[in-house]
């Protein structure tokens, strides 16, 4: 009798109230939510409750309320339809899509032509055809990005940033997948490497290793650096700029949308500014940003080329009689070994700029190190325009430069 009473007292799944069950289901991932459909008719009905799928649509596909309204679909059908299209990329899609959305939103008012140069996304069959052509699988995060935008038209300026120094100019386009496949490397030194970018001025590319080979890790992104002293032409060192496509692309986008890379004349310049690298002397503030140029550098022989951009600004609240002119510069340059070089000379880049309240003067110059890092500091000497015999020094903050991590060519290591 007691056993019968206990059995009658037990609650079955069918008798449990709906609201607590829906609350429990709301904590499940989409995979578990789908599996619930196969447990019982009750759970199948509950797991189809549309608000449960709202969180998954937003988390994995970044579908907004506005998009849902425009498509006139329920959340569950939106999730399923999107999954049927790009489901293989579910672990990458949100990060890649957010990066693309953030980049376009930031660039549209600032570099509209650059946004217009982007191509529509590639089809799955297009990417499959490229894999068949090169005989290698493309990384899923790379494929995911190219489903959203298949690179850009070969235009200047390029989406992946520019650099200008004297008569040297570089602007890198994001290659579409077909053009990239045409540059796929099977030669020694760059075996199984696919170009991601291309600069029509320098021929420079950033590469991704689609297979682990010749000392490279699979999915690593890098700039190639030929060994200028090796007898073997396959001796190519690498300046590594990303562990994966996602790492490479999202970190670039973060630098752009945060304002870390300045927009100058409708193009992105890949200068890095340390917020602490600022010095103020009286009414004049000097700030510095730097960039490493792999195309002008080498590991062997050790020659690391850096460019720096200096901004000199006088406060708008300064008195008019504080207007002044730069006469000379002094630099103290120190490499990683502690070797010091001092440089002094008239003006900057052949100019003697005048600074007045609210005015800004910017210029670009360069330096090289035989070590992988170093730093510079110094001062400018100015004279007042209204008191020509009165001179004063303005501090230049210490700024550090370091090349990316690099890997020495395996061809040199075994020779």
XYZ file of C-alpha atoms in Angstrom:
415
model
C 0.000 0.000 0.000
C 2.839 2.402 0.906
C 4.578 1.726 -2.436
C 1.393 2.543 -4.338
C 1.024 5.803 -2.423
C 4.671 6.763 -3.176
C 4.203 6.009 -6.851
C 1.093 8.124 -7.042
C 2.947 10.935 -5.283
C 5.778 10.978 -7.851
C 5.569 13.763 -10.377
C 6.017 12.877 -14.024
C 7.535 15.110 -16.690
C 4.108 15.555 -18.170
C 2.726 16.826 -14.891
C 5.476 19.377 -14.196
C 4.349 23.001 -14.672
C 5.424 24.761 -17.852
C 7.138 27.863 -16.471
C 9.832 26.077 -14.406
C 10.595 23.793 -17.347
C 10.970 26.760 -19.706
C 13.286 28.416 -17.202
C 15.471 25.301 -17.106
C 15.495 25.073 -20.908
C 16.553 28.722 -21.157
C 19.950 27.774 -19.685
C 20.656 25.106 -22.319
C 22.884 25.549 -25.337
C 21.300 25.158 -28.746
C 22.685 21.619 -29.105
C 21.012 20.459 -25.897
C 17.840 22.300 -26.795
C 17.650 20.369 -30.051
C 18.337 17.077 -28.266
C 15.371 17.754 -25.988
C 13.134 17.381 -29.031
C 13.945 13.660 -29.051
C 13.263 12.999 -25.340
C 9.486 13.318 -25.216
C 6.581 15.004 -26.891
C 6.289 17.488 -24.001
C 9.948 18.540 -24.169
C 9.742 18.723 -27.945
C 6.888 21.191 -27.653
C 8.587 23.224 -24.947
C 11.962 23.382 -26.704
C 10.206 24.925 -29.695
C 9.055 27.833 -27.531
C 10.206 30.730 -29.699
C 11.663 33.071 -27.024
C 14.157 30.322 -26.123
C 15.806 30.762 -29.533
C 16.171 34.528 -29.291
C 19.323 34.258 -27.153
C 20.930 31.779 -29.539
C 20.169 33.919 -32.604
C 21.809 36.894 -30.956
C 24.746 34.978 -29.502
C 25.755 32.949 -32.550
C 24.407 34.904 -35.543
C 24.166 38.482 -34.168
C 20.604 38.732 -35.480
C 18.961 41.912 -34.197
C 15.314 42.591 -33.411
C 15.156 44.795 -36.525
C 16.430 41.988 -38.755
C 13.882 39.598 -37.281
C 11.103 42.078 -38.007
C 12.315 42.619 -41.574
C 12.490 38.884 -42.293
C 9.132 38.258 -40.616
C 10.293 34.948 -39.152
C 10.223 33.445 -35.697
C 13.498 33.124 -33.762
C 13.692 29.360 -34.135
C 13.261 29.406 -37.903
C 15.848 32.211 -38.149
C 18.320 30.116 -36.180
C 17.681 27.031 -38.304
C 17.848 28.897 -41.624
C 21.101 30.602 -40.677
C 22.553 27.347 -39.390
C 21.717 25.618 -42.664
C 23.727 28.306 -44.475
C 26.763 28.933 -42.240
C 26.391 26.370 -39.469
C 29.861 24.942 -39.987
C 31.248 28.302 -38.838
C 29.195 28.593 -35.651
C 32.333 28.725 -33.482
C 33.760 31.636 -35.517
C 30.805 33.492 -37.015
C 29.957 35.910 -34.183
C 33.554 37.150 -33.725
C 34.156 37.540 -37.473
C 30.760 39.119 -38.191
C 31.141 41.598 -35.325
C 34.584 42.598 -36.596
C 33.220 43.207 -40.095
C 30.206 45.157 -38.771
C 32.364 47.301 -36.485
C 34.871 48.004 -39.256
C 32.261 49.040 -41.808
C 30.375 51.194 -39.325
C 33.589 53.008 -38.410
C 34.843 53.453 -41.976
C 31.601 54.447 -43.724
C 31.708 58.135 -42.654
C 35.507 58.311 -42.818
C 36.585 56.177 -45.807
C 33.396 55.533 -47.830
C 35.266 54.506 -50.981
C 37.054 51.804 -49.039
C 33.751 50.318 -47.865
C 32.375 50.462 -51.410
C 35.385 48.444 -52.609
C 34.303 45.406 -50.559
C 32.963 42.471 -52.517
C 29.901 40.408 -51.721
C 30.461 37.189 -49.816
C 31.724 34.086 -51.595
C 29.501 31.044 -51.942
C 30.250 27.758 -50.234
C 30.855 26.134 -53.594
C 33.368 28.857 -54.519
C 35.405 28.104 -51.412
C 35.155 24.367 -52.040
C 36.457 24.936 -55.577
C 39.466 26.860 -54.242
C 40.259 24.024 -51.825
C 40.158 21.585 -54.742
C 42.406 23.904 -56.775
C 45.112 24.284 -54.129
C 44.781 20.790 -52.697
C 44.461 22.042 -49.102
C 41.657 22.810 -46.688
C 41.094 26.470 -45.907
C 40.815 27.412 -42.217
C 37.171 27.613 -41.141
C 37.551 31.144 -39.754
C 39.062 32.260 -43.093
C 36.133 30.662 -44.953
C 33.691 32.294 -42.560
C 35.094 35.769 -43.221
C 34.993 35.227 -46.963
C 31.351 34.163 -46.767
C 30.693 37.665 -45.413
C 33.015 39.603 -47.757
C 35.089 38.051 -50.503
C 37.955 40.521 -50.139
C 37.919 43.821 -51.998
C 38.528 45.210 -55.440
C 42.191 45.964 -56.106
C 42.096 49.679 -55.348
C 44.117 52.238 -53.444
C 43.858 52.736 -50.536
C 43.645 49.157 -49.358
C 41.505 47.951 -46.479
C 44.468 46.475 -44.575
C 46.216 49.780 -44.098
C 48.830 52.041 -45.626
C 52.268 53.387 -44.855
C 54.047 56.350 -46.427
C 57.604 57.471 -45.886
C 59.479 59.773 -48.229
C 59.309 57.978 -51.603
C 58.190 54.656 -50.070
C 54.465 53.914 -50.129
C 52.558 50.777 -49.207
C 48.795 50.117 -49.208
C 47.508 46.560 -48.784
C 44.287 45.245 -50.316
C 42.416 42.271 -48.866
C 42.551 39.703 -51.685
C 39.457 37.886 -52.899
C 39.700 34.125 -52.619
C 40.242 33.440 -56.329
C 43.098 35.931 -56.591
C 44.581 34.541 -53.382
C 44.413 31.012 -54.770
C 46.385 32.168 -57.811
C 49.189 33.214 -55.465
C 49.140 29.990 -53.427
C 52.727 28.907 -52.813
C 54.190 25.441 -53.296
C 57.799 26.575 -53.640
C 60.328 25.936 -50.906
C 60.355 28.541 -48.194
C 56.681 29.396 -48.607
C 55.151 25.974 -49.091
C 51.384 25.785 -48.389
C 51.114 29.550 -47.859
C 48.162 31.558 -49.144
C 48.423 35.361 -49.573
C 45.858 37.364 -47.620
C 46.812 40.835 -48.824
C 48.658 42.445 -51.709
C 50.256 45.837 -52.284
C 50.451 46.835 -55.946
C 53.303 49.284 -55.195
C 55.693 46.939 -53.379
C 54.424 43.445 -54.217
C 54.213 42.863 -50.460
C 51.769 40.275 -49.062
C 50.729 38.964 -45.698
C 50.422 35.161 -45.804
C 48.534 32.487 -43.913
C 50.015 28.997 -43.573
C 47.156 26.633 -44.418
C 49.295 23.627 -43.452
C 52.108 23.145 -40.959
C 55.307 23.041 -43.002
C 58.899 24.289 -42.999
C 58.782 25.252 -39.328
C 55.494 27.136 -39.561
C 52.425 26.455 -37.456
C 49.137 25.796 -39.212
C 46.966 28.940 -39.606
C 49.820 31.306 -38.667
C 49.780 34.726 -40.372
C 53.074 36.390 -41.264
C 55.159 38.639 -43.499
C 57.888 36.863 -45.386
C 61.465 38.064 -45.005
C 64.038 36.593 -47.428
C 67.404 35.790 -45.874
C 69.707 38.155 -47.741
C 72.883 36.297 -46.789
C 71.807 32.700 -47.333
C 72.925 30.711 -50.350
C 69.627 28.831 -50.347
C 66.863 31.033 -51.886
C 64.343 29.027 -49.847
C 65.710 30.585 -46.650
C 62.773 32.785 -45.711
C 62.309 34.161 -42.220
C 58.899 35.169 -40.876
C 57.617 38.199 -38.981
C 54.599 36.642 -37.253
C 51.537 38.878 -36.982
C 48.760 36.457 -36.018
C 48.287 32.971 -34.569
C 45.074 32.469 -36.581
C 43.025 34.337 -39.169
C 40.601 35.422 -36.429
C 43.451 36.666 -34.243
C 44.960 38.593 -37.157
C 41.738 40.125 -38.492
C 40.006 41.018 -35.221
C 43.145 42.578 -33.721
C 43.537 44.731 -36.838
C 39.896 45.834 -36.633
C 40.271 46.697 -32.931
C 43.214 48.953 -33.745
C 41.209 50.710 -36.455
C 37.894 51.254 -34.652
C 39.577 52.310 -31.399
C 41.343 55.095 -33.278
C 44.688 53.406 -32.610
C 45.433 53.499 -36.328
C 44.858 57.067 -37.562
C 42.739 57.896 -40.610
C 44.732 60.295 -42.784
C 43.357 61.505 -46.115
C 40.739 58.729 -46.367
C 43.103 55.888 -45.608
C 44.169 53.852 -42.603
C 47.762 54.283 -41.492
C 49.235 51.515 -39.382
C 50.961 53.646 -36.772
C 50.707 52.537 -33.151
C 50.445 55.204 -30.479
C 51.230 54.554 -26.834
C 48.899 56.869 -24.823
C 51.703 57.409 -22.318
C 54.099 58.531 -25.041
C 53.281 62.226 -24.655
C 55.346 65.096 -23.245
C 54.193 68.644 -22.546
C 56.572 71.571 -22.173
C 54.761 74.781 -21.376
C 52.063 75.193 -24.022
C 53.529 72.657 -26.472
C 52.679 68.949 -26.462
C 54.663 66.344 -28.401
C 53.261 62.858 -29.024
C 54.707 59.979 -31.036
C 53.362 56.916 -32.855
C 55.504 54.243 -34.495
C 55.383 51.448 -37.020
C 57.615 48.555 -38.047
C 58.222 48.125 -41.792
C 58.825 44.444 -42.602
C 59.416 45.110 -46.295
C 62.493 47.200 -45.456
C 63.779 44.906 -42.698
C 65.684 41.648 -42.470
C 66.551 39.124 -39.786
C 69.789 38.067 -41.444
C 71.617 40.393 -41.596
C 69.908 42.038 -38.581
C 68.347 45.240 -39.903
C 65.074 46.402 -38.369
C 63.418 49.403 -39.970
C 60.968 51.635 -38.105
C 59.075 54.758 -38.993
C 57.698 57.232 -36.500
C 55.134 59.993 -36.769
C 55.480 63.018 -34.509
C 52.709 65.467 -33.635
C 53.638 68.892 -32.227
C 50.719 70.939 -30.963
C 50.405 74.260 -29.176
C 47.460 74.712 -26.804
C 44.653 76.829 -28.230
C 44.596 78.688 -24.911
C 48.206 79.842 -25.269
C 48.848 83.576 -25.584
C 49.498 84.858 -29.147
C 52.995 86.002 -28.157
C 53.862 82.344 -27.463
C 54.031 81.647 -31.228
C 57.407 80.127 -32.043
C 59.533 78.448 -34.693
C 61.465 75.175 -34.505
C 65.197 75.642 -35.059
C 66.825 72.270 -34.395
C 66.430 68.765 -33.022
C 68.468 66.535 -30.731
C 68.071 62.747 -30.573
C 69.460 60.155 -28.202
C 68.992 56.729 -29.815
C 69.555 53.550 -27.778
C 69.415 49.981 -29.074
C 68.658 46.789 -27.137
C 72.367 46.305 -26.346
C 72.554 49.712 -24.704
C 74.602 51.274 -27.525
C 73.837 54.984 -27.769
C 73.922 57.268 -30.802
C 73.370 61.020 -30.595
C 72.081 63.053 -33.532
C 71.729 66.817 -33.737
C 70.753 68.948 -36.696
C 68.750 71.877 -38.026
C 64.966 71.659 -38.396
C 63.001 68.465 -38.961
C 62.799 66.704 -42.367
C 64.201 69.859 -43.953
C 61.527 72.134 -42.481
C 61.400 74.809 -39.760
C 57.735 74.775 -38.763
C 56.023 77.673 -37.004
C 53.748 76.755 -34.109
C 51.049 79.118 -32.838
C 48.051 78.714 -30.490
C 45.798 75.866 -31.683
C 48.162 74.906 -34.507
C 49.416 71.349 -35.129
C 52.468 70.247 -37.067
C 53.043 66.588 -37.943
C 55.881 64.873 -39.744
C 57.187 61.379 -40.425
C 60.737 60.099 -40.228
C 62.526 56.790 -39.715
C 65.326 54.947 -37.988
C 66.944 51.516 -38.101
C 68.346 49.205 -35.452
C 70.678 46.236 -35.643
C 68.765 44.861 -32.658
C 65.108 43.830 -32.591
C 64.181 46.785 -30.401
C 65.335 50.180 -29.232
C 64.104 53.562 -28.160
C 64.534 57.252 -28.925
C 64.136 60.446 -26.939
C 65.346 64.022 -27.214
C 64.215 67.618 -27.576
C 63.471 70.373 -30.071
C 64.902 73.857 -29.778
C 62.496 76.733 -30.560
C 62.692 80.525 -30.599
C 59.789 82.876 -29.988
C 58.661 84.869 -33.020
C 58.135 88.018 -30.953
C 61.345 87.585 -28.947
C 63.768 86.124 -31.461
C 66.672 86.039 -29.055
C 64.753 83.923 -26.556
C 65.119 80.190 -27.147
C 63.827 77.179 -25.248
C 63.772 73.376 -25.479
C 60.691 71.161 -25.859
C 60.950 67.553 -24.655
C 60.337 64.628 -26.990
C 59.012 61.683 -24.942
C 60.900 58.404 -24.963
C 59.293 56.039 -27.452
C 60.072 52.369 -27.847
C 60.127 50.347 -31.056
C 60.150 46.547 -31.292
C 59.753 44.271 -34.291
C 57.139 41.478 -34.209
C 58.104 37.995 -33.078
C 59.964 36.260 -35.882
C 60.961 32.748 -36.791
C 64.282 31.954 -38.414
C 64.118 30.027 -41.674
C 64.409 26.277 -41.271
C 66.548 26.261 -44.430
C 69.195 28.315 -42.635
C 68.946 26.261 -39.441
C 69.744 22.993 -41.272
C 72.429 24.398 -43.548
